[in-house]
Structure formats: structure tokens, C-alpha cells
């Protein structure tokens, strides 16, 4: 009989929502609920380790996170207000701002990464190494399909 596309879509949405809820609950338990977009601070930390800091522009952050530049701007404003980041002029172009993690932001990144590891461990509990490899292959294929679809829309 097989699984319908509708069932797959519902399962995908349910999985996404359950993962998001688990992450939010863990962030709340750690006192990190104000870090509205934990992947954003994680990317900012990685970019801060790059001397050029090339991926710190809002457009590039939006592309990495698959969200709109306006959503990035709103998240950054909240992170700055709550003391996780600060903005300073870009060394090579004073018209642009770099977003720099504060010490509080760096601590939050580590907390967020711990949360992601705990949620992933819970999510993948009971899978064999072979099943995990197969799952990763399927997820890469889905991501490739979706990325290819996005590139077709831009043409």
C-alpha cells in the first residue's frame, strides 16, 4: 500500500514541531529562552573565529538559516537588547555593521550546543549505527531535493 505524500508531509511537520518544542523546553530549563534563535548565535560564534568574519552580514546569515533577512534583523535586535551580541562597524566598510558575540553570548552558545546534543541523543535513542547512517543518507537526499527545488525557483 505504501505511504502517501500527505502522510509524509504530516510526519515531516510533526517531526519538525516536536523537535522545536523539545529544544525550546530544554532552552527554558537552562534559562536560555531569550536566545530566540539558537542556531544564529552558534553561527555568529563560528564566524567570530574567522578573522575576516565573512558570514556575519545579515543576508548571508539569512541564507544560512533559511529565513528572511527581516527575521534575522529582528532576532539580532532582540539578542543585542538582551546582551548576547553587540554591533560594531565593519573594519573594511564602515557602512556595514559586524555582529559580535559578547561573553554572555558565548556562554549562551555553549548552553545551546549542550541543549542540541541532549535533544539529538533523545531523538536518536535506540537507533543502530547502520540505521543512523541510512537516516543521514535519506536526510541528505531530501535536502538535496529541496535545495535543487529552491534553485529552480530562482531561475
Short mmCIF file of C-alpha atoms in Angstrom, two decimals:
data_model
loop_
_atom_site.label_atom_id
_atom_site.label_comp_id
_atom_site.label_asym_id
_atom_site.label_seq_id
_atom_site.Cartn_x
_atom_site.Cartn_y
_atom_site.Cartn_z
CA UNK A 1 0.00 0.00 0.00
CA UNK A 2 2.74 2.48 0.82
CA UNK A 3 2.87 5.87 2.48
CA UNK A 4 1.17 8.80 0.78
CA UNK A 5 2.82 12.17 0.18
CA UNK A 6 0.21 13.67 2.50
CA UNK A 7 1.24 11.31 5.31
CA UNK A 8 4.91 12.12 4.68
CA UNK A 9 4.17 15.85 4.83
CA UNK A 10 2.26 15.45 8.11
CA UNK A 11 5.07 13.34 9.56
CA UNK A 12 7.67 15.88 8.46
CA UNK A 13 5.72 18.75 10.05
CA UNK A 14 5.12 16.75 13.24
CA UNK A 15 8.80 15.87 13.49
CA UNK A 16 9.82 19.49 12.94
CA UNK A 17 7.34 20.75 15.55
CA UNK A 18 8.27 18.08 18.10
CA UNK A 19 11.98 18.85 17.67
CA UNK A 20 11.39 22.57 18.02
CA UNK A 21 9.26 22.05 21.15
CA UNK A 22 11.89 19.78 22.71
CA UNK A 23 14.64 22.33 22.01
CA UNK A 24 12.54 25.20 23.40
CA UNK A 25 11.70 23.22 26.56
CA UNK A 26 15.40 22.41 27.10
CA UNK A 27 16.42 26.03 26.47
CA UNK A 28 13.83 27.16 29.00
CA UNK A 29 15.12 24.63 31.55
CA UNK A 30 18.63 26.06 31.05
CA UNK A 31 17.44 29.67 31.40
CA UNK A 32 18.21 30.35 27.73
CA UNK A 33 14.68 31.03 26.49
CA UNK A 34 15.65 34.60 25.46
CA UNK A 35 18.08 33.23 22.86
CA UNK A 36 15.26 33.29 20.32
CA UNK A 37 17.27 31.68 17.51
CA UNK A 38 19.98 29.42 18.99
CA UNK A 39 21.44 28.49 15.60
CA UNK A 40 22.02 32.19 14.90
CA UNK A 41 24.28 32.66 17.93
CA UNK A 42 26.09 29.44 17.07
CA UNK A 43 26.78 30.69 13.55
CA UNK A 44 27.92 34.04 14.93
CA UNK A 45 30.41 32.27 17.17
CA UNK A 46 31.78 30.29 14.22
CA UNK A 47 32.01 33.48 12.16
CA UNK A 48 33.80 35.24 15.02
CA UNK A 49 36.52 32.60 14.80
CA UNK A 50 37.10 33.63 11.15
CA UNK A 51 39.46 36.64 11.03
CA UNK A 52 37.53 38.06 8.07
CA UNK A 53 34.14 37.33 9.69
CA UNK A 54 32.70 36.96 6.22
CA UNK A 55 29.39 35.28 7.06
CA UNK A 56 28.29 37.92 9.53
CA UNK A 57 26.33 40.00 7.02
CA UNK A 58 22.56 39.77 7.55
CA UNK A 59 21.88 38.48 4.04
CA UNK A 60 24.42 35.67 4.47
CA UNK A 61 23.04 34.79 7.91
CA UNK A 62 19.54 34.65 6.44
CA UNK A 63 20.73 32.34 3.66
CA UNK A 64 22.49 30.03 6.12
CA UNK A 65 19.43 29.81 8.35
CA UNK A 66 16.87 29.64 5.51
CA UNK A 67 14.94 32.59 6.97
CA UNK A 68 14.27 36.11 5.74
CA UNK A 69 16.74 38.98 6.28
CA UNK A 70 13.95 40.75 8.19
CA UNK A 71 13.70 37.79 10.60
CA UNK A 72 17.49 37.92 11.09
CA UNK A 73 17.30 41.67 11.76
CA UNK A 74 14.56 41.14 14.34
CA UNK A 75 16.46 38.29 16.05
CA UNK A 76 19.66 40.36 16.14
CA UNK A 77 17.81 43.31 17.67
CA UNK A 78 16.48 41.07 20.46
CA UNK A 79 19.88 39.43 21.00
CA UNK A 80 21.51 42.86 21.23
CA UNK A 81 18.85 44.14 23.63
CA UNK A 82 19.37 41.11 25.89
CA UNK A 83 23.18 41.48 25.87
CA UNK A 84 24.11 38.46 23.75
CA UNK A 85 25.61 40.45 20.85
CA UNK A 86 26.93 43.89 20.06
CA UNK A 87 27.33 45.65 16.72
CA UNK A 88 30.40 47.49 15.54
CA UNK A 89 31.44 48.98 12.19
CA UNK A 90 32.92 46.54 9.71
CA UNK A 91 36.69 47.16 9.54
CA UNK A 92 36.73 47.37 5.72
CA UNK A 93 33.39 49.15 5.24
CA UNK A 94 32.07 51.49 7.95
CA UNK A 95 28.63 51.50 6.29
CA UNK A 96 28.15 47.88 7.39
CA UNK A 97 27.96 46.50 10.91
CA UNK A 98 29.57 43.33 12.19
CA UNK A 99 27.70 41.40 14.82
CA UNK A 100 29.97 40.26 17.64
CA UNK A 101 29.06 37.84 20.42
CA UNK A 102 29.51 39.19 23.93
CA UNK A 103 30.83 36.99 26.74
CA UNK A 104 27.22 36.34 27.72
CA UNK A 105 26.53 35.34 24.11
CA UNK A 106 29.48 32.94 24.04
CA UNK A 107 28.21 31.31 27.25
CA UNK A 108 24.75 31.02 25.67
CA UNK A 109 26.24 29.30 22.61
CA UNK A 110 27.78 26.61 24.79
CA UNK A 111 24.47 26.17 26.62
CA UNK A 112 22.59 25.94 23.31
CA UNK A 113 25.01 23.36 21.97
CA UNK A 114 24.50 21.23 25.10
CA UNK A 115 20.75 21.51 24.57
CA UNK A 116 21.06 20.40 20.94
CA UNK A 117 23.21 17.42 21.96
CA UNK A 118 20.68 16.34 24.62
CA UNK A 119 17.74 16.67 22.24
CA UNK A 120 19.60 14.80 19.48
CA UNK A 121 20.53 11.99 21.90
CA UNK A 122 16.88 11.68 22.97
CA UNK A 123 15.63 11.88 19.38
CA UNK A 124 18.01 9.20 18.11
CA UNK A 125 17.82 6.87 21.11
CA UNK A 126 17.63 3.21 20.11
CA UNK A 127 18.86 3.62 16.54
CA UNK A 128 21.71 1.37 15.45
CA UNK A 129 24.77 2.91 13.78
CA UNK A 130 23.57 1.42 10.48
CA UNK A 131 20.13 2.98 10.89
CA UNK A 132 21.70 6.35 11.70
CA UNK A 133 23.81 6.16 8.54
CA UNK A 134 20.75 5.29 6.49
CA UNK A 135 18.76 8.12 8.11
CA UNK A 136 21.58 10.58 7.32
CA UNK A 137 21.62 9.42 3.70
CA UNK A 138 17.87 9.95 3.40
CA UNK A 139 18.08 13.38 5.02
CA UNK A 140 20.92 14.45 2.68
CA UNK A 141 18.85 13.30 -0.29
CA UNK A 142 15.81 15.24 0.94
CA UNK A 143 17.95 18.33 1.50
CA UNK A 144 19.48 17.99 -1.98
CA UNK A 145 16.00 17.68 -3.49
CA UNK A 146 14.76 20.77 -1.65
CA UNK A 147 17.88 22.77 -2.47
CA UNK A 148 17.56 21.83 -6.11
CA UNK A 149 13.90 22.90 -5.98
CA UNK A 150 14.87 26.29 -4.48
CA UNK A 151 17.47 26.87 -7.20
CA UNK A 152 14.86 26.13 -9.89
CA UNK A 153 12.53 28.77 -8.44
CA UNK A 154 15.27 31.43 -8.58
CA UNK A 155 15.95 30.89 -12.28
#
